[in-house]
Amino acid sequence: MASTNVISAPSQRMSSRRGFSYYQKQFGRIASMGFLIFMALLTLMPFLWVVSTSLRTPAQSFNLPPQWIPVDMDFTNYQRVFEEIPFWQQMANSFFITLSVVAGQLVTASLAGYAFGRLKFPGRNILFWVVLATMMIPGQATIIPVFIVISRVLHLNDQLGALIYPGIATAFGTFLLRQYFMGIPDDFEEAALVEGANQWQIFTKIYFPLASPGMAILAVLTFNAKWNDYFTPLIFMSTKERFPITLGIVDLQGYMATGSISVVLAGIVLSTIPVIIIYILGQRYLVEGLMMGGVKG
Amino acid sequence: MVSKTAAFSEPPRRNFIGRWLAADTLSGIKRQRAILGYLFLLPTIIGLVVFIVGPMIGSLALSFYKWNVFRAPEFIGFDNFERLFSDARILVGYRNTAILVVMTVTLLEVLAFTLAMLVNRIANRFLSTFFRTAYFLPVLLSGAATAVTLGYLFHYDFGVINYYLGFLGIEKIKWLTSSDVVLIAISLTTVWRNLGFTFIIYLGGIANLPTEVLEAAEVDGASGLRRIVRIVLPLLSPTILFATVTDIIKMLQFFDEPFIMTRGGPGDASRTVVMMMYESGFGNLEFGYASAIALSLFIVILGVTGVQFYLSKKWVFYR
């Protein structure tokens, strides 16, 4: 405190102004706390509005002022969601797509990350730069040829596979896991060789488990990105029974435009639960992963 | 790998490979590891070639063709690009995208930096966890769910936002139906969903600064502000550059929110470049032209990355 005051007011009147600067500081504290609370309200209010409005009867859902605290809760909107769209089917699709991509990425990225991080072979560095360079290509730049490959070559149009296969190889995940494998000391490998382990065992029994924090980051990030993906399913899917839930919600909004918004909001609440659960379980990994560079989508 | 008893019964050629790969010599281990390396890379390389590298080349090739799926592709040289440069609607799309990028990214960086500085100096652990969770929560939502929800909140008649603005004596605003404000509404929606992401990046950057620097910036008022500008911002420049470029690239590919909230309307007032690519490709089946649009966007993104690379060498202060 004393030292900072010397920097800010090195005059003789310093002591007489201390009273003023004390109040100024307190005011600054209160103002900044006020700003933080205001911003927290702005980010949280839409969530509260979605939940409380989803619990109001359809006739009341347009009422203003909005009723922030749901008093007499009405769950009929949630039942309506199941009647209007094949909700469970669409949730199951989302789960199937998301979990397949997560599992696929964990396998391919841990293999490739291990190869780049711990194995030596001719051309390793060039291949690594090629893989990194693909990260710069935005998904939209390649979507038309990908669509042609999926629909004309693989004949997967309107199949869940159309949303799974293109997502399995991941440059970002390879890069992420390479960093993890590189951070593990060589001693483990030498000890294992002395014990008579072969190369495959060294990978599966020693290095794969040790890289699990990196895998958790990749899994949580990919889950979040894939579950929330809207653009790719919009292009590949045309039958309601094959939609993932992101498309289902927008579809639901389509019918309900003139009807009740509380049904749509009930759908949003239900479709967000899995991501919230993943966040609660893997919060640390999600935040860490986003700070490391984030994924596209 | 190959057992010694097997070597007797197998033909000589196999025996040779077996010995070549034998793990009991140092060079054998090296060879094993090299082969394993290629095998391990195979799934990733195949996936990236089929779904990213190949399509990128395909996109490049396709942009020289006229093709609507039903008829054979017709080579038309640079026609798609000539059309691209003279297409007034594409210009509008780029203008809208540019406005959205500038507005959204400016808001994101300023708000995220301010919030991160303020949250960082909160000593109370409960409070700081509360704020961090509150700001981060919207990141979990999909662009689709956000667009639907905030679309309702921005509604002219029954929207909550206009209702509360009424208290401040502000007249109802046609957020989504007036071409003057629609980009603002969409930008605010995007800021709402992405703020937590940028905030977390700044929080990480600030946490890595030396504590004396932050204490110096603690002093409120003009002198504190000057210290933030002179000391904190330069030290934080790697974080600022990373966050800004990531956000710019994300916003250049903007699609979900305007597509769901306004379908690009009113008129073309909120149509983005990616929406135009989507519509010419999957709406009008002009795959060649759509590829040319996609390619133009890719070049813009590449340019932004190039500027990042240049700046990070010249301007960013690395400790």
Coordinates of C-alpha atoms in Angstrom, one line a residue:
Chain A
M1 CA 0.0 0.0 0.0
A2 CA 2.6 2.5 1.1
S3 CA 4.8 1.8 -1.9
T4 CA 2.1 2.2 -4.4
N5 CA 1.0 5.5 -2.9
V6 CA 4.6 6.8 -3.2
I7 CA 4.4 6.0 -6.9
S8 CA 1.0 7.5 -7.5
A9 CA 1.4 10.7 -5.4
P10 CA 4.9 11.5 -4.5
S11 CA 4.0 15.0 -3.3
Q12 CA 4.2 16.5 0.2
R13 CA 0.4 16.5 0.5
M14 CA 0.3 12.8 0.3
S15 CA -0.7 12.3 3.9
S16 CA -3.5 14.8 3.7
R17 CA -4.9 13.2 0.6
R18 CA -4.9 9.7 1.9
G19 CA -8.4 10.1 3.2
F20 CA -9.7 11.0 -0.3
S21 CA -7.7 8.2 -2.0
Y22 CA -9.1 5.7 0.6
Y23 CA -12.7 6.6 -0.4
Q24 CA -11.7 6.6 -4.1
K25 CA -10.4 3.1 -3.7
Q26 CA -13.5 1.9 -1.8
F27 CA -15.6 3.4 -4.6
G28 CA -13.5 1.6 -7.2
R29 CA -14.0 -1.7 -5.3
I30 CA -17.7 -1.3 -5.2
A31 CA -18.0 -0.2 -8.8
S32 CA -16.0 -3.1 -10.0
M33 CA -18.0 -5.6 -7.9
G34 CA -21.1 -4.0 -9.3
F35 CA -19.9 -4.5 -12.8
L36 CA -19.0 -8.1 -12.2
I37 CA -22.5 -8.8 -10.7
F38 CA -24.2 -7.0 -13.6
M39 CA -22.3 -9.1 -16.2
A40 CA -23.1 -12.3 -14.2
L41 CA -26.7 -11.3 -14.3
L42 CA -26.6 -10.8 -18.0
T43 CA -25.0 -14.2 -18.6
L44 CA -27.2 -16.1 -16.1
M45 CA -30.6 -14.4 -16.8
P46 CA -31.3 -16.1 -20.1
F47 CA -30.7 -19.5 -18.4
L48 CA -33.2 -18.6 -15.7
W49 CA -35.6 -17.3 -18.3
V50 CA -35.4 -20.5 -20.3
V51 CA -36.0 -22.8 -17.3
S52 CA -38.8 -20.7 -15.8
T53 CA -40.6 -20.1 -19.0
S54 CA -40.3 -23.8 -19.9
L55 CA -42.3 -24.5 -16.8
R56 CA -45.2 -22.1 -17.6
T57 CA -48.4 -23.1 -19.3
P58 CA -48.2 -22.4 -23.1
A59 CA -50.8 -19.7 -22.8
Q60 CA -48.8 -17.8 -20.2
S61 CA -45.4 -18.1 -22.0
F62 CA -45.7 -14.8 -23.8
N63 CA -46.7 -12.9 -20.6
L64 CA -44.7 -9.8 -19.7
P65 CA -43.2 -9.1 -17.2
P66 CA -41.6 -12.6 -17.3
Q67 CA -42.1 -14.6 -14.2
W68 CA -38.5 -15.3 -13.2
I69 CA -39.2 -17.7 -10.4
P70 CA -41.3 -20.7 -11.4
V71 CA -44.1 -20.9 -8.8
D72 CA -46.7 -23.3 -10.0
M73 CA -44.7 -25.6 -12.2
D74 CA -46.3 -27.1 -15.2
F75 CA -44.5 -30.0 -16.9
T76 CA -46.9 -30.4 -19.8
N77 CA -44.4 -28.6 -22.1
Y78 CA -41.9 -31.3 -21.5
Q79 CA -44.5 -33.9 -22.5
R80 CA -45.3 -31.9 -25.6
V81 CA -41.6 -32.0 -26.7
F82 CA -41.9 -35.8 -26.8
E83 CA -45.1 -35.6 -28.9
E84 CA -43.9 -33.0 -31.4
I85 CA -40.5 -34.4 -32.3
P86 CA -38.9 -37.9 -32.0
F87 CA -37.0 -36.5 -29.1
W88 CA -35.6 -39.7 -27.6
Q89 CA -34.5 -40.9 -31.1
Q90 CA -32.8 -37.6 -31.7
M91 CA -31.1 -37.6 -28.3
A92 CA -29.9 -41.2 -29.0
N93 CA -28.6 -40.1 -32.4
S94 CA -26.7 -37.3 -30.8
F95 CA -25.2 -39.6 -28.2
F96 CA -24.3 -42.2 -30.8
I97 CA -22.6 -39.6 -33.1
T98 CA -20.8 -37.8 -30.3
L99 CA -19.6 -40.9 -28.4
S100 CA -18.4 -42.6 -31.7
V101 CA -16.4 -39.5 -32.7
V102 CA -15.0 -39.1 -29.2
A103 CA -13.9 -42.8 -29.1
G104 CA -12.6 -42.6 -32.6
Q105 CA -10.6 -39.5 -31.9
L106 CA -9.1 -41.0 -28.7
V107 CA -7.9 -44.1 -30.7
T108 CA -6.5 -42.3 -33.7
A109 CA -5.0 -39.3 -31.9
S110 CA -3.3 -41.4 -29.2
L111 CA -1.7 -43.6 -31.8
A112 CA -0.6 -40.7 -34.0
G113 CA 0.4 -38.6 -31.0
Y114 CA 2.5 -41.4 -29.7
A115 CA 4.1 -41.9 -33.1
F116 CA 5.0 -38.2 -33.4
G117 CA 6.0 -37.8 -29.7
R118 CA 7.9 -41.0 -29.0
L119 CA 8.8 -43.0 -32.1
K120 CA 11.6 -42.1 -34.6
F121 CA 11.1 -42.7 -38.3
P122 CA 12.2 -41.1 -41.5
G123 CA 9.9 -38.2 -42.5
R124 CA 8.5 -37.7 -39.0
N125 CA 8.9 -33.9 -38.9
I126 CA 7.5 -33.3 -42.4
L127 CA 4.5 -35.5 -41.7
F128 CA 4.0 -33.6 -38.4
W129 CA 4.0 -30.2 -40.2
V130 CA 1.5 -31.5 -42.8
V131 CA -0.8 -32.6 -40.0
L132 CA -0.5 -29.3 -38.2
A133 CA -1.2 -27.4 -41.5
T134 CA -4.5 -29.1 -41.9
M135 CA -5.7 -27.4 -38.7
M136 CA -5.7 -24.1 -40.6
I137 CA -8.2 -25.3 -43.1
P138 CA -11.7 -24.2 -41.9
G139 CA -14.5 -26.8 -42.1
Q140 CA -16.5 -24.8 -44.5
A141 CA -13.7 -24.6 -47.1
T142 CA -13.9 -28.4 -47.5
I143 CA -17.6 -29.1 -46.9
I144 CA -18.7 -29.4 -50.5
P145 CA -16.1 -32.0 -51.5
V146 CA -16.7 -33.8 -48.2
F147 CA -20.4 -33.8 -49.1
I148 CA -19.6 -35.3 -52.5
V149 CA -17.4 -38.0 -50.9
I150 CA -20.1 -38.8 -48.3
S151 CA -23.1 -38.8 -50.6
R152 CA -21.7 -40.0 -54.0
V153 CA -18.7 -42.2 -53.0
L154 CA -19.6 -43.6 -49.6
H155 CA -23.4 -43.4 -50.1
L156 CA -23.9 -42.3 -46.6
N157 CA -26.3 -39.5 -47.1
D158 CA -28.8 -39.2 -44.2
Q159 CA -26.9 -41.9 -42.3
L160 CA -25.4 -41.2 -38.9
G161 CA -22.0 -42.3 -40.3
A162 CA -22.0 -39.2 -42.4
L163 CA -21.5 -37.2 -39.2
I164 CA -19.1 -39.7 -37.7
Y165 CA -16.4 -40.7 -40.2
P166 CA -15.2 -37.2 -41.2
G167 CA -14.7 -36.4 -37.5
I168 CA -12.5 -39.3 -36.5
A169 CA -9.1 -38.2 -37.6
T170 CA -8.1 -35.1 -35.7
A171 CA -5.0 -32.9 -36.2
F172 CA -5.8 -30.9 -33.0
G173 CA -6.1 -34.1 -30.9
T174 CA -2.9 -35.5 -32.4
F175 CA -1.0 -32.4 -31.5
L176 CA -2.5 -32.3 -28.0
L177 CA -1.6 -35.9 -27.2
R178 CA 1.8 -35.6 -28.8
Q179 CA 2.6 -32.9 -26.2
Y180 CA 1.4 -35.3 -23.4
F181 CA 3.5 -38.2 -24.7
M182 CA 6.6 -36.0 -25.0
G183 CA 6.2 -34.9 -21.4
I184 CA 6.5 -38.5 -20.1
P185 CA 10.1 -39.4 -19.1
D186 CA 12.0 -42.0 -21.2
D187 CA 12.9 -44.0 -18.0
F188 CA 9.6 -45.9 -18.1
E189 CA 10.4 -47.2 -21.6
E190 CA 13.9 -48.3 -20.7
A191 CA 12.7 -50.0 -17.6
A192 CA 10.0 -51.8 -19.6
L193 CA 12.5 -52.9 -22.2
V194 CA 14.7 -54.4 -19.5
E195 CA 11.6 -56.3 -18.2
G196 CA 11.2 -57.8 -21.7
A197 CA 8.2 -55.8 -22.8
N198 CA 7.7 -55.3 -26.5
Q199 CA 6.9 -52.0 -28.3
W200 CA 3.1 -52.6 -28.3
Q201 CA 3.1 -53.4 -24.6
I202 CA 5.2 -50.3 -23.9
F203 CA 2.5 -48.2 -25.6
T204 CA -0.6 -49.9 -24.2
K205 CA 0.5 -50.7 -20.7
I206 CA 2.7 -47.7 -19.9
Y207 CA 2.3 -44.6 -22.1
F208 CA -1.4 -44.8 -23.0
P209 CA -2.5 -44.8 -19.3
L210 CA 0.0 -42.0 -18.4
A211 CA -1.4 -39.7 -21.1
S212 CA -5.0 -39.9 -19.7
P213 CA -5.2 -36.3 -18.6
G214 CA -4.6 -35.3 -22.3
M215 CA -7.2 -37.8 -23.4
A216 CA -9.7 -36.4 -20.9
I217 CA -9.2 -32.9 -22.3
L218 CA -9.7 -34.2 -25.9
A219 CA -12.7 -36.2 -24.9
V220 CA -14.5 -33.3 -23.1
L221 CA -13.7 -30.8 -25.9
T222 CA -14.8 -33.1 -28.6
F223 CA -18.0 -34.0 -26.8
N224 CA -18.9 -30.4 -26.4
A225 CA -18.1 -29.4 -30.0
K226 CA -19.8 -32.5 -31.6
W227 CA -22.9 -32.4 -29.4
N228 CA -23.5 -28.8 -30.3
D229 CA -22.7 -29.1 -34.0
Y230 CA -25.4 -27.7 -36.2
F231 CA -23.8 -26.9 -39.6
T232 CA -22.7 -30.4 -40.6
P233 CA -26.0 -32.2 -39.7
L234 CA -27.9 -29.5 -41.5
I235 CA -26.1 -30.5 -44.7
F236 CA -26.2 -34.3 -44.3
M237 CA -29.4 -35.1 -42.6
S238 CA -32.9 -34.9 -44.1
T239 CA -35.1 -37.3 -42.1
K240 CA -36.3 -36.3 -38.7
E241 CA -35.6 -39.7 -37.2
R242 CA -31.9 -39.3 -38.1
F243 CA -31.5 -35.7 -36.8
P244 CA -29.3 -35.0 -33.9
I245 CA -31.0 -33.0 -31.2
T246 CA -29.5 -29.6 -32.3
L247 CA -31.4 -29.9 -35.5
G248 CA -34.4 -31.3 -33.6
I249 CA -34.6 -28.1 -31.5
V250 CA -34.5 -25.8 -34.5
D251 CA -37.1 -28.0 -36.2
L252 CA -39.3 -27.8 -33.1
Q253 CA -39.0 -24.0 -33.1
G254 CA -40.1 -24.1 -36.7
Y255 CA -43.5 -25.6 -35.9
M256 CA -43.9 -23.7 -32.7
A257 CA -43.2 -20.3 -34.2
T258 CA -46.8 -19.3 -33.9
G259 CA -47.7 -21.6 -31.0
S260 CA -46.0 -21.8 -27.7
I261 CA -42.4 -20.9 -27.0
S262 CA -42.4 -22.8 -23.7
V263 CA -42.4 -26.1 -25.5
V264 CA -39.3 -25.1 -27.5
L265 CA -37.6 -23.9 -24.3
A266 CA -38.4 -27.3 -22.6
G267 CA -36.6 -29.0 -25.5
I268 CA -33.6 -26.7 -25.1
V269 CA -33.4 -27.5 -21.3
L270 CA -33.6 -31.3 -22.0
S271 CA -31.0 -31.2 -24.8
T272 CA -28.5 -29.2 -22.7
I273 CA -28.5 -31.6 -19.8
P274 CA -25.8 -33.9 -21.2
V275 CA -23.4 -31.0 -21.8
I276 CA -24.0 -29.7 -18.3
I277 CA -23.2 -33.1 -16.9
I278 CA -20.0 -33.4 -18.9
Y279 CA -19.1 -29.9 -17.7
I280 CA -19.6 -30.8 -14.1
L281 CA -17.6 -34.0 -14.5
G282 CA -14.8 -32.6 -16.6
Q283 CA -14.8 -28.9 -15.8
R284 CA -11.0 -28.8 -15.2
Y285 CA -10.2 -30.6 -18.5
L286 CA -12.6 -28.4 -20.5
V287 CA -11.1 -25.2 -19.2
E288 CA -7.6 -26.4 -19.6
G289 CA -8.2 -27.6 -23.1
L290 CA -9.8 -24.4 -24.2
M291 CA -6.9 -22.5 -22.9
M292 CA -4.5 -24.7 -24.9
G293 CA -6.0 -23.7 -28.2
G294 CA -9.6 -24.7 -28.5
V295 CA -11.2 -26.7 -31.3
K296 CA -13.1 -25.6 -34.3
G297 CA -16.9 -25.7 -34.4
Chain B
M1 CA 8.2 -60.6 -31.9
V2 CA 8.8 -63.7 -33.9
S3 CA 9.7 -66.6 -31.6
K4 CA 12.8 -68.7 -32.3
T5 CA 10.9 -72.0 -32.7
A6 CA 8.8 -70.5 -35.4
A7 CA 11.9 -69.6 -37.4
F8 CA 12.7 -73.3 -37.9
S9 CA 9.4 -74.3 -39.5
E10 CA 8.9 -71.1 -41.5
P11 CA 10.3 -70.6 -45.0
P12 CA 13.7 -68.8 -45.2
R13 CA 12.3 -65.5 -46.4
R14 CA 10.1 -65.2 -43.3
N15 CA 13.1 -66.1 -41.2
F16 CA 15.0 -63.1 -42.7
I17 CA 12.2 -60.7 -41.8
G18 CA 11.9 -62.2 -38.4
R19 CA 15.6 -61.6 -37.8
W20 CA 15.4 -58.2 -39.3
L21 CA 12.7 -57.2 -36.9
A22 CA 14.1 -59.1 -33.9
A23 CA 13.9 -57.0 -30.8
D24 CA 17.2 -58.3 -29.3
T25 CA 19.4 -56.0 -31.3
L26 CA 19.5 -52.2 -31.0
S27 CA 18.9 -51.7 -34.7
G28 CA 16.1 -54.2 -34.6
I29 CA 14.3 -52.2 -31.9
K30 CA 14.8 -49.0 -34.0
R31 CA 13.3 -50.7 -37.0
Q32 CA 10.4 -52.0 -35.0
R33 CA 9.7 -48.5 -33.7
A34 CA 9.9 -47.0 -37.1
I35 CA 7.4 -49.5 -38.6
L36 CA 5.2 -49.0 -35.5
G37 CA 5.4 -45.2 -36.1
Y38 CA 4.0 -45.5 -39.7
L39 CA 1.3 -48.0 -38.6
F40 CA 0.2 -45.7 -35.8
L41 CA 0.0 -42.7 -38.1
L42 CA -2.0 -44.6 -40.7
P43 CA -5.5 -44.0 -39.4
T44 CA -4.9 -40.3 -38.8
I45 CA -3.2 -39.8 -42.2
I46 CA -6.0 -41.7 -44.1
G47 CA -8.7 -39.7 -42.3
L48 CA -7.0 -36.3 -42.9
V49 CA -6.3 -37.1 -46.5
V50 CA -9.8 -38.3 -47.2
F51 CA -11.7 -35.6 -45.3
I52 CA -9.5 -32.6 -45.2
V53 CA -6.5 -32.5 -47.6
G54 CA -8.3 -34.3 -50.5
P55 CA -11.4 -32.1 -50.2
M56 CA -9.3 -29.0 -50.0
I57 CA -7.7 -29.9 -53.3
G58 CA -11.1 -30.9 -54.6
S59 CA -12.5 -27.5 -53.5
L60 CA -9.7 -25.8 -55.4
A61 CA -10.4 -27.9 -58.5
L62 CA -14.2 -27.5 -58.3
S63 CA -13.9 -23.7 -58.2
F64 CA -12.9 -23.9 -61.9
Y65 CA -15.9 -25.9 -62.9
K66 CA -19.6 -25.4 -63.3
W67 CA -21.4 -28.3 -61.7
N68 CA -24.9 -29.0 -60.4
V69 CA -24.5 -32.7 -59.5
F70 CA -26.9 -33.8 -62.2
R71 CA -24.9 -33.0 -65.3
A72 CA -21.2 -33.6 -65.9
P73 CA -18.9 -30.9 -64.5
E74 CA -18.0 -28.3 -67.1
F75 CA -14.6 -26.6 -67.0
I76 CA -15.1 -22.8 -67.1
G77 CA -11.7 -21.4 -66.1
F78 CA -11.8 -18.4 -63.9
D79 CA -15.5 -17.6 -64.6
N80 CA -16.5 -18.4 -61.0
F81 CA -13.9 -16.0 -59.6
E82 CA -14.8 -13.3 -62.1
R83 CA -18.4 -13.7 -61.0
L84 CA -17.3 -13.6 -57.3
F85 CA -15.6 -10.3 -57.8
S86 CA -18.5 -8.7 -59.6
D87 CA -21.2 -10.2 -57.4
A88 CA -22.7 -7.4 -55.4
R89 CA -24.4 -9.8 -52.9
I90 CA -21.0 -11.4 -52.0
L91 CA -19.7 -7.9 -51.3
V92 CA -22.7 -7.4 -49.0
G93 CA -21.9 -10.8 -47.4
Y94 CA -18.3 -9.8 -46.8
R95 CA -19.4 -6.4 -45.5
N96 CA -21.8 -8.0 -43.0
T97 CA -19.2 -10.5 -41.9
A98 CA -16.6 -7.7 -41.5
I99 CA -19.0 -5.6 -39.4
L100 CA -19.9 -8.7 -37.2
V101 CA -16.2 -9.5 -36.8
V102 CA -15.2 -6.0 -35.8
M103 CA -18.1 -5.4 -33.4
T104 CA -18.1 -8.9 -31.8
V105 CA -14.3 -9.3 -31.4
T106 CA -13.9 -5.7 -30.0
L107 CA -16.6 -6.3 -27.5
L108 CA -15.3 -9.8 -26.6
E109 CA -11.7 -8.7 -26.1
V110 CA -12.5 -5.6 -24.0
L111 CA -15.1 -7.3 -21.8
A112 CA -13.1 -10.5 -21.4
F113 CA -10.0 -8.6 -20.4
T114 CA -11.8 -6.3 -18.0
L115 CA -13.7 -9.2 -16.4
A116 CA -10.5 -11.3 -16.1
M117 CA -8.6 -8.4 -14.5
L118 CA -11.4 -7.8 -12.0
V119 CA -12.0 -11.5 -11.2
N120 CA -8.3 -12.2 -10.8
R121 CA -8.0 -9.8 -7.9
I122 CA -11.0 -11.3 -6.0
A123 CA -9.5 -13.0 -2.9
N124 CA -12.7 -14.8 -1.9
R125 CA -12.6 -18.3 -3.5
F126 CA -16.4 -18.8 -3.5
L127 CA -17.0 -15.5 -5.2
S128 CA -14.3 -16.0 -7.8
T129 CA -15.6 -19.5 -8.6
F130 CA -19.1 -18.1 -8.9
F131 CA -18.2 -15.5 -11.4
R132 CA -16.0 -17.8 -13.4
T133 CA -18.8 -20.3 -13.7
A134 CA -21.4 -17.6 -14.5
Y135 CA -19.4 -16.2 -17.3
F136 CA -18.4 -19.7 -18.6
L137 CA -21.9 -21.3 -18.6
P138 CA -23.1 -20.0 -22.0
V139 CA -20.0 -21.6 -23.7
L140 CA -21.7 -25.0 -23.1
L141 CA -24.8 -24.1 -25.2
S142 CA -25.0 -24.8 -28.9
G143 CA -25.1 -22.0 -31.3
A144 CA -28.5 -23.3 -32.3
A145 CA -30.0 -23.3 -28.7
T146 CA -28.5 -19.8 -28.2
A147 CA -29.9 -18.5 -31.4
V148 CA -33.4 -19.8 -30.6
T149 CA -33.3 -18.5 -27.0
L150 CA -31.9 -15.1 -27.7
G151 CA -34.2 -14.9 -30.8
Y152 CA -37.1 -15.0 -28.4
L153 CA -35.5 -12.5 -26.0
F154 CA -34.9 -10.0 -28.8
H155 CA -38.5 -10.4 -30.2
Y156 CA -40.1 -7.0 -31.0
D157 CA -43.4 -7.6 -29.2
F158 CA -43.0 -10.2 -26.5
G159 CA -39.2 -10.0 -26.1
V160 CA -37.9 -9.6 -22.6
I161 CA -35.2 -7.2 -23.7
N162 CA -37.6 -4.6 -25.2
Y163 CA -39.8 -5.0 -22.1
Y164 CA -36.9 -4.0 -19.8
L165 CA -35.6 -1.3 -22.1
G166 CA -39.1 0.2 -21.8
F167 CA -38.3 0.9 -18.1
L168 CA -35.4 3.0 -19.1
G169 CA -37.6 5.0 -21.4
I170 CA -36.2 3.4 -24.5
E171 CA -38.7 2.7 -27.3
K172 CA -39.2 -0.8 -28.6
I173 CA -36.4 -1.7 -31.0
K174 CA -36.9 -3.9 -34.1
W175 CA -33.8 -6.0 -33.2
L176 CA -34.3 -8.7 -35.8
T177 CA -36.5 -7.1 -38.4
S178 CA -34.7 -3.8 -39.0
S179 CA -31.6 -3.8 -41.2
D180 CA -30.0 -1.1 -39.1
V181 CA -29.8 -3.0 -35.9
V182 CA -30.0 -6.7 -36.9
L183 CA -26.2 -7.0 -36.9
I184 CA -26.0 -5.6 -33.4
A185 CA -28.5 -8.1 -32.1
I186 CA -26.7 -11.0 -33.7
S187 CA -23.3 -9.7 -32.5
L188 CA -24.6 -9.3 -28.9
T189 CA -26.0 -12.9 -29.1
T190 CA -22.5 -14.2 -30.2
V191 CA -20.8 -12.1 -27.5
W192 CA -23.1 -13.7 -24.9
R193 CA -22.2 -17.2 -26.0
N194 CA -18.5 -16.7 -26.5
L195 CA -17.5 -14.3 -23.7
G196 CA -16.7 -17.1 -21.3
F197 CA -14.3 -18.7 -23.7
T198 CA -12.3 -15.5 -24.3
F199 CA -12.5 -14.7 -20.6
I200 CA -11.0 -18.0 -19.6
I201 CA -8.1 -17.4 -22.0
Y202 CA -7.4 -13.9 -20.5
L203 CA -7.7 -15.3 -17.0
G204 CA -5.1 -17.9 -17.8
G205 CA -2.8 -15.2 -19.3
I206 CA -3.2 -12.8 -16.3
A207 CA -2.6 -15.6 -13.8
N208 CA 0.8 -16.1 -15.4
L209 CA 1.8 -12.5 -14.9
P210 CA 4.2 -11.6 -12.1
T211 CA 2.3 -10.5 -9.0
E212 CA 4.2 -7.1 -8.7
V213 CA 2.9 -6.1 -12.1
L214 CA -0.7 -6.7 -11.0
E215 CA -0.2 -5.0 -7.7
A216 CA 1.1 -1.9 -9.5
A217 CA -2.1 -1.9 -11.6
E218 CA -4.2 -2.2 -8.5
V219 CA -4.1 1.6 -7.9
D220 CA -7.4 2.9 -9.1
G221 CA -8.0 6.0 -11.1
A222 CA -5.9 7.5 -13.9
S223 CA -2.5 6.3 -12.8
G224 CA -3.7 2.7 -12.4
L225 CA -5.2 2.9 -15.9
R226 CA -2.0 4.2 -17.3
R227 CA -0.1 1.3 -15.7
I228 CA -2.5 -1.2 -17.2
V229 CA -1.8 0.3 -20.6
R230 CA 1.9 0.6 -20.2
I231 CA 2.8 -2.5 -18.3
V232 CA 0.0 -5.1 -18.2
L233 CA -1.1 -5.0 -21.8
P234 CA 2.4 -5.4 -23.3
L235 CA 3.2 -8.3 -20.9
L236 CA -0.1 -9.8 -21.9
S237 CA 0.4 -9.4 -25.6
P238 CA 0.8 -13.1 -26.5
T239 CA -2.5 -13.8 -24.8
I240 CA -4.2 -10.9 -26.5
L241 CA -2.9 -11.9 -29.9
F242 CA -4.0 -15.5 -29.5
A243 CA -7.4 -14.7 -28.2
T244 CA -8.1 -12.0 -30.8
V245 CA -7.0 -14.1 -33.8
T246 CA -8.9 -17.2 -32.5
D247 CA -12.0 -15.0 -32.1
I248 CA -11.6 -13.4 -35.6
I249 CA -11.2 -16.8 -37.3
K250 CA -14.3 -18.1 -35.4
M251 CA -16.4 -15.1 -36.4
L252 CA -15.3 -15.2 -40.0
Q253 CA -17.0 -18.6 -40.2
F254 CA -20.1 -17.3 -38.6
F255 CA -23.2 -19.3 -39.5
D256 CA -25.5 -20.8 -36.8
E257 CA -26.8 -17.6 -35.2
P258 CA -27.7 -15.5 -38.2
F259 CA -29.0 -18.6 -40.1
I260 CA -31.4 -19.5 -37.3
M261 CA -32.3 -16.0 -36.0
T262 CA -33.0 -14.2 -39.2
R263 CA -32.2 -16.5 -42.2
G264 CA -30.0 -13.6 -43.3
G265 CA -32.8 -11.1 -43.3
P266 CA -34.3 -8.6 -43.5
G267 CA -33.2 -8.7 -47.1
D268 CA -29.5 -9.6 -47.0
A269 CA -28.9 -7.4 -44.0
S270 CA -27.5 -10.2 -41.8
R271 CA -26.3 -12.7 -44.5
T272 CA -22.8 -13.8 -43.9
V273 CA -20.2 -15.2 -46.3
V274 CA -20.7 -18.8 -45.1
M275 CA -24.4 -18.5 -45.5
M276 CA -24.0 -17.4 -49.1
M277 CA -21.7 -20.3 -49.7
Y278 CA -24.2 -22.7 -48.1
E279 CA -27.1 -21.3 -50.2
S280 CA -25.3 -21.4 -53.5
G281 CA -24.0 -24.9 -52.8
F282 CA -26.8 -26.7 -51.1
G283 CA -29.6 -24.4 -52.1
N284 CA -28.9 -23.6 -55.8
L285 CA -26.7 -26.6 -56.4
E286 CA -23.9 -24.3 -57.8
F287 CA -21.1 -26.4 -56.4
G288 CA -18.4 -24.7 -58.4
Y289 CA -19.4 -21.2 -57.4
A290 CA -19.9 -22.2 -53.8
S291 CA -16.4 -23.7 -53.8
A292 CA -15.0 -20.4 -55.1
I293 CA -16.8 -18.5 -52.3
A294 CA -15.4 -21.0 -49.7
L295 CA -11.9 -20.6 -51.2
S296 CA -12.1 -16.8 -50.9
L297 CA -13.0 -17.2 -47.2
F298 CA -10.1 -19.6 -46.8
I299 CA -7.7 -17.1 -48.3
V300 CA -9.0 -14.4 -45.9
I301 CA -8.5 -16.7 -42.9
L302 CA -5.0 -17.6 -44.2
G303 CA -4.3 -13.8 -44.4
V304 CA -5.4 -13.3 -40.8
T305 CA -3.1 -16.2 -39.7
G306 CA -0.3 -14.7 -41.7
V307 CA -0.8 -11.3 -39.9
Q308 CA -0.8 -13.1 -36.6
F309 CA 2.5 -14.8 -37.5
Y310 CA 4.0 -11.5 -38.5
L311 CA 2.8 -9.6 -35.5
S312 CA 3.8 -12.3 -33.1
K313 CA 7.4 -11.9 -34.3
K314 CA 7.4 -8.1 -34.3
W315 CA 5.0 -6.7 -31.7
V316 CA 4.3 -9.4 -29.2
F317 CA 6.5 -9.2 -26.1
Y318 CA 7.6 -12.7 -25.0
R319 CA 9.1 -12.9 -21.6

